[in-house]
PDB file of C-alpha atoms in Angstrom:
ATOM      1  CA  UNK A   1     -13.976   2.466   6.920  1.00 49.00           C
ATOM      2  CA  UNK A   2     -16.033  -0.650   7.672  1.00 53.00           C
ATOM      3  CA  UNK A   3     -14.025  -2.507   5.028  1.00 54.00           C
ATOM      4  CA  UNK A   4     -10.766  -1.571   6.781  1.00 54.00           C
ATOM      5  CA  UNK A   5     -12.138  -2.815  10.095  1.00 56.00           C
ATOM      6  CA  UNK A   6     -13.288  -6.058   8.486  1.00 54.00           C
ATOM      7  CA  UNK A   7     -10.015  -6.564   6.625  1.00 53.00           C
ATOM      8  CA  UNK A   8      -8.056  -5.758   9.775  1.00 54.00           C
ATOM      9  CA  UNK A   9      -9.946  -8.301  11.852  1.00 51.00           C
ATOM     10  CA  UNK A  10      -9.530 -10.893   9.111  1.00 48.00           C
ATOM     11  CA  UNK A  11      -5.801 -10.241   8.745  1.00 48.00           C
ATOM     12  CA  UNK A  12      -4.924  -9.968  12.418  1.00 47.00           C
ATOM     13  CA  UNK A  13      -7.010 -12.892  13.654  1.00 44.00           C
ATOM     14  CA  UNK A  14      -4.485 -15.067  15.447  1.00 39.00           C
ATOM     15  CA  UNK A  15      -1.500 -12.744  15.006  1.00 43.00           C
ATOM     16  CA  UNK A  16      -1.002 -11.400  18.498  1.00 38.00           C
ATOM     17  CA  UNK A  17       1.395  -8.516  18.903  1.00 42.00           C
ATOM     18  CA  UNK A  18       1.282  -7.055  15.412  1.00 49.00           C
ATOM     19  CA  UNK A  19       1.991  -7.970  11.856  1.00 50.00           C
ATOM     20  CA  UNK A  20       4.189 -11.018  11.289  1.00 48.00           C
ATOM     21  CA  UNK A  21       7.517 -10.702   9.467  1.00 59.00           C
ATOM     22  CA  UNK A  22       8.884  -7.538  11.054  1.00 73.00           C
ATOM     23  CA  UNK A  23       6.269  -5.174   9.635  1.00 72.00           C
ATOM     24  CA  UNK A  24       5.156  -2.412  11.985  1.00 71.00           C
ATOM     25  CA  UNK A  25       2.226  -0.090  11.635  1.00 71.00           C
ATOM     26  CA  UNK A  26       1.618   3.401  12.966  1.00 65.00           C
ATOM     27  CA  UNK A  27      -1.048   6.002  12.428  1.00 66.00           C
ATOM     28  CA  UNK A  28      -0.503   7.868   9.165  1.00 68.00           C
ATOM     29  CA  UNK A  29      -0.015  11.109  11.139  1.00 65.00           C
ATOM     30  CA  UNK A  30       2.897   9.544  13.033  1.00 63.00           C
ATOM     31  CA  UNK A  31       4.879   9.184   9.796  1.00 61.00           C
ATOM     32  CA  UNK A  32       6.026  12.803   9.859  1.00 59.00           C
ATOM     33  CA  UNK A  33       8.286  12.537   6.814  1.00 60.00           C
ATOM     34  CA  UNK A  34       5.357  11.879   4.478  1.00 60.00           C
ATOM     35  CA  UNK A  35       3.612  14.841   2.895  1.00 63.00           C
ATOM     36  CA  UNK A  36       0.434  15.186   0.868  1.00 75.00           C
ATOM     37  CA  UNK A  37      -1.042  11.747   1.464  1.00 77.00           C
ATOM     38  CA  UNK A  38      -4.549  13.208   1.307  1.00 69.00           C
ATOM     39  CA  UNK A  39      -6.606  15.274  -1.106  1.00 74.00           C
ATOM     40  CA  UNK A  40      -9.914  16.539   0.232  1.00 74.00           C
ATOM     41  CA  UNK A  41     -11.263  18.254  -2.874  1.00 77.00           C
ATOM     42  CA  UNK A  42     -12.846  16.103  -5.573  1.00 82.00           C
ATOM     43  CA  UNK A  43     -11.780  13.523  -6.491  1.00 84.00           C
ATOM     44  CA  UNK A  44     -10.768  12.830  -2.910  1.00 85.00           C
ATOM     45  CA  UNK A  45      -8.136  10.247  -2.023  1.00 87.00           C
ATOM     46  CA  UNK A  46      -5.958   9.446   0.950  1.00 89.00           C
ATOM     47  CA  UNK A  47      -4.056   6.966   3.061  1.00 88.00           C
ATOM     48  CA  UNK A  48      -5.852   5.119   5.860  1.00 88.00           C
ATOM     49  CA  UNK A  49      -2.893   3.187   7.270  1.00 87.00           C
ATOM     50  CA  UNK A  50       0.761   2.498   6.514  1.00 86.00           C
ATOM     51  CA  UNK A  51       3.151  -0.295   7.357  1.00 87.00           C
ATOM     52  CA  UNK A  52       6.930  -0.519   7.007  1.00 84.00           C
ATOM     53  CA  UNK A  53       9.937  -2.331   8.456  1.00 83.00           C
ATOM     54  CA  UNK A  54      12.306  -0.615  10.895  1.00 81.00           C
ATOM     55  CA  UNK A  55      15.983  -0.444  10.033  1.00 79.00           C
ATOM     56  CA  UNK A  56      18.019   0.127   6.876  1.00 77.00           C
ATOM     57  CA  UNK A  57      17.501  -3.214   5.102  1.00 81.00           C
ATOM     58  CA  UNK A  58      13.995  -2.925   3.642  1.00 80.00           C
ATOM     59  CA  UNK A  59      12.689   0.267   1.997  1.00 79.00           C
ATOM     60  CA  UNK A  60       9.368  -1.491   1.315  1.00 84.00           C
ATOM     61  CA  UNK A  61       6.121   0.164   2.396  1.00 90.00           C
ATOM     62  CA  UNK A  62       2.496  -1.016   2.382  1.00 92.00           C
ATOM     63  CA  UNK A  63      -0.505   1.298   2.587  1.00 92.00           C
ATOM     64  CA  UNK A  64      -4.273   1.005   2.633  1.00 92.00           C
ATOM     65  CA  UNK A  65      -5.571   3.878   0.507  1.00 92.00           C
ATOM     66  CA  UNK A  66      -8.963   5.109  -0.677  1.00 92.00           C
ATOM     67  CA  UNK A  67     -10.298   6.912  -3.736  1.00 92.00           C
ATOM     68  CA  UNK A  68     -13.877   8.136  -3.904  1.00 90.00           C
ATOM     69  CA  UNK A  69     -14.230   7.361  -7.607  1.00 91.00           C
ATOM     70  CA  UNK A  70     -15.053   4.202  -9.517  1.00 92.00           C
ATOM     71  CA  UNK A  71     -12.142   2.319 -11.033  1.00 93.00           C
ATOM     72  CA  UNK A  72     -11.721  -0.073 -13.943  1.00 93.00           C
ATOM     73  CA  UNK A  73      -9.294  -2.931 -14.461  1.00 93.00           C
ATOM     74  CA  UNK A  74      -7.781  -1.092 -17.434  1.00 93.00           C
ATOM     75  CA  UNK A  75      -6.497   2.057 -15.695  1.00 94.00           C
ATOM     76  CA  UNK A  76      -4.729   3.236 -12.547  1.00 95.00           C
ATOM     77  CA  UNK A  77      -6.470   6.158 -10.843  1.00 94.00           C
ATOM     78  CA  UNK A  78      -4.719   9.514 -10.456  1.00 92.00           C
ATOM     79  CA  UNK A  79      -4.929   9.237  -6.654  1.00 92.00           C
ATOM     80  CA  UNK A  80      -3.423   5.741  -6.674  1.00 94.00           C
ATOM     81  CA  UNK A  81      -0.509   6.887  -8.836  1.00 94.00           C
ATOM     82  CA  UNK A  82       0.153  10.039  -6.786  1.00 92.00           C
ATOM     83  CA  UNK A  83       0.117   8.126  -3.496  1.00 92.00           C
ATOM     84  CA  UNK A  84       2.462   5.433  -4.835  1.00 93.00           C
ATOM     85  CA  UNK A  85       4.896   8.072  -6.114  1.00 91.00           C
ATOM     86  CA  UNK A  86       4.773  10.152  -2.924  1.00 89.00           C
ATOM     87  CA  UNK A  87       5.419   7.091  -0.751  1.00 89.00           C
ATOM     88  CA  UNK A  88       8.272   6.005  -3.010  1.00 87.00           C
ATOM     89  CA  UNK A  89       9.922   9.442  -3.128  1.00 86.00           C
ATOM     90  CA  UNK A  90       9.770   9.754   0.648  1.00 85.00           C
ATOM     91  CA  UNK A  91      11.406   6.353   1.103  1.00 84.00           C
ATOM     92  CA  UNK A  92      14.219   7.454  -1.248  1.00 80.00           C
ATOM     93  CA  UNK A  93      14.767  10.609   0.836  1.00 78.00           C
ATOM     94  CA  UNK A  94      15.345   8.702   4.073  1.00 79.00           C
ATOM     95  CA  UNK A  95      19.015   8.547   5.010  1.00 80.00           C
ATOM     96  CA  UNK A  96      18.757   4.939   6.181  1.00 79.00           C
ATOM     97  CA  UNK A  97      17.891   3.838   2.622  1.00 77.00           C
ATOM     98  CA  UNK A  98      20.760   5.652   0.869  1.00 78.00           C
ATOM     99  CA  UNK A  99      22.185   2.443  -0.621  1.00 80.00           C
ATOM    100  CA  UNK A 100      18.841   1.305  -2.065  1.00 75.00           C
ATOM    101  CA  UNK A 101      17.937   1.947  -5.702  1.00 81.00           C
ATOM    102  CA  UNK A 102      14.362   0.605  -5.490  1.00 79.00           C
ATOM    103  CA  UNK A 103      11.648   1.432  -2.946  1.00 83.00           C
ATOM    104  CA  UNK A 104       8.731  -0.965  -3.551  1.00 89.00           C
ATOM    105  CA  UNK A 105       5.249   0.238  -2.631  1.00 91.00           C
ATOM    106  CA  UNK A 106       2.265  -2.065  -2.154  1.00 93.00           C
ATOM    107  CA  UNK A 107      -1.115  -0.312  -2.170  1.00 95.00           C
ATOM    108  CA  UNK A 108      -4.358  -1.851  -1.005  1.00 94.00           C
ATOM    109  CA  UNK A 109      -6.702   0.475  -2.829  1.00 94.00           C
ATOM    110  CA  UNK A 110     -10.339   0.854  -1.812  1.00 93.00           C
ATOM    111  CA  UNK A 111     -12.312   2.375  -4.685  1.00 93.00           C
ATOM    112  CA  UNK A 112     -15.897   3.153  -5.635  1.00 85.00           C
ATOM    113  CA  UNK A 113     -18.761   1.393  -3.918  1.00 82.00           C
ATOM    114  CA  UNK A 114     -17.065  -1.380  -1.940  1.00 86.00           C
ATOM    115  CA  UNK A 115     -14.464  -2.414  -4.482  1.00 91.00           C
ATOM    116  CA  UNK A 116     -10.744  -2.914  -3.932  1.00 92.00           C
ATOM    117  CA  UNK A 117      -7.535  -3.942  -5.658  1.00 94.00           C
ATOM    118  CA  UNK A 118      -3.845  -4.396  -4.929  1.00 95.00           C
ATOM    119  CA  UNK A 119      -1.228  -2.325  -6.752  1.00 96.00           C
ATOM    120  CA  UNK A 120       2.517  -3.018  -6.767  1.00 94.00           C
ATOM    121  CA  UNK A 121       4.662  -0.007  -7.669  1.00 94.00           C
ATOM    122  CA  UNK A 122       8.421   0.371  -8.027  1.00 91.00           C
ATOM    123  CA  UNK A 123      10.918   2.507  -9.916  1.00 86.00           C
ATOM    124  CA  UNK A 124      13.935   0.572 -11.205  1.00 82.00           C
ATOM    125  CA  UNK A 125      16.026   3.602 -12.138  1.00 79.00           C
ATOM    126  CA  UNK A 126      14.641   3.726 -15.673  1.00 87.00           C
ATOM    127  CA  UNK A 127      10.992   2.700 -15.577  1.00 91.00           C
ATOM    128  CA  UNK A 128       8.043   3.117 -13.260  1.00 93.00           C
ATOM    129  CA  UNK A 129       6.583  -0.349 -12.864  1.00 92.00           C
ATOM    130  CA  UNK A 130       2.914  -0.646 -11.893  1.00 95.00           C
ATOM    131  CA  UNK A 131       1.064  -3.949 -11.564  1.00 95.00           C
ATOM    132  CA  UNK A 132      -2.520  -4.186 -10.397  1.00 96.00           C
ATOM    133  CA  UNK A 133      -4.848  -7.049  -9.607  1.00 94.00           C
ATOM    134  CA  UNK A 134      -8.325  -7.121 -11.039  1.00 93.00           C
ATOM    135  CA  UNK A 135     -10.843  -5.171  -9.000  1.00 92.00           C
ATOM    136  CA  UNK A 136     -12.491  -7.221  -6.266  1.00 89.00           C
ATOM    137  CA  UNK A 137     -16.216  -6.658  -5.761  1.00 88.00           C
ATOM    138  CA  UNK A 138     -16.683  -6.697  -1.991  1.00 85.00           C
ATOM    139  CA  UNK A 139     -20.431  -5.985  -1.959  1.00 84.00           C
ATOM    140  CA  UNK A 140     -20.936  -9.721  -1.761  1.00 83.00           C
ATOM    141  CA  UNK A 141     -19.105 -12.401   0.170  1.00 81.00           C
ATOM    142  CA  UNK A 142     -15.724 -12.637  -1.560  1.00 79.00           C
ATOM    143  CA  UNK A 143     -13.659 -15.094   0.444  1.00 84.00           C
ATOM    144  CA  UNK A 144     -11.004 -15.498  -2.249  1.00 84.00           C
ATOM    145  CA  UNK A 145     -10.581 -11.724  -2.530  1.00 82.00           C
ATOM    146  CA  UNK A 146     -10.048 -11.379   1.218  1.00 83.00           C
ATOM    147  CA  UNK A 147      -7.601 -14.286   1.210  1.00 86.00           C
ATOM    148  CA  UNK A 148      -5.638 -12.618  -1.591  1.00 86.00           C
ATOM    149  CA  UNK A 149      -5.555  -9.337   0.340  1.00 85.00           C
ATOM    150  CA  UNK A 150      -4.413 -11.099   3.517  1.00 85.00           C
ATOM    151  CA  UNK A 151      -1.727 -13.046   1.644  1.00 87.00           C
ATOM    152  CA  UNK A 152      -0.252  -9.873   0.155  1.00 86.00           C
ATOM    153  CA  UNK A 153      -0.591  -7.893   3.387  1.00 84.00           C
ATOM    154  CA  UNK A 154       1.040 -10.539   5.555  1.00 84.00           C
ATOM    155  CA  UNK A 155       3.724 -11.430   3.012  1.00 83.00           C
ATOM    156  CA  UNK A 156       7.418 -10.650   3.453  1.00 81.00           C
ATOM    157  CA  UNK A 157       9.215  -7.866   1.597  1.00 84.00           C
ATOM    158  CA  UNK A 158      10.465  -9.223  -1.724  1.00 80.00           C
ATOM    159  CA  UNK A 159      12.696  -8.028  -4.528  1.00 77.00           C
ATOM    160  CA  UNK A 160      16.251  -6.751  -4.813  1.00 73.00           C
ATOM    161  CA  UNK A 161      16.471  -3.107  -3.806  1.00 78.00           C
ATOM    162  CA  UNK A 162      20.239  -2.561  -3.629  1.00 76.00           C
ATOM    163  CA  UNK A 163      22.278  -2.014  -6.774  1.00 72.00           C
ATOM    164  CA  UNK A 164      25.359  -4.242  -6.754  1.00 63.00           C
TER     165      UNK A 164
END
């Protein structure tokens, strides 16, 4: 949780009134359409915060998630995959996104002892696409890692989501 506080203060320093670019954030419990974003039994995982854009134009969602297991650069964790899929499926079920064929998910995954990575997930109608950064070791001062996280978190929604 300390990492989330630190990342939040780093990201929001100088951005009064919320997240730039139309992103809005609520408590995870306020997103009533999402189910099963937590697993308490081992290995535990869950969603700490979520961010999306109001309206029908952008089905994109960002989430800060945690897994209480160690991760490697060579594999996506079960909890990371389940959360990405659950977020994506819920976006597809929303009436306001009926014309969208892709619902991109960006996970900021906190894993193991003070490590983190960013995972991009999307389903293009045929393939589940997962891209992950290398794992950042945050036990030591990692300015570049925090800059990368902030750049992704503050970035605009990208990618074509409507089939033409």
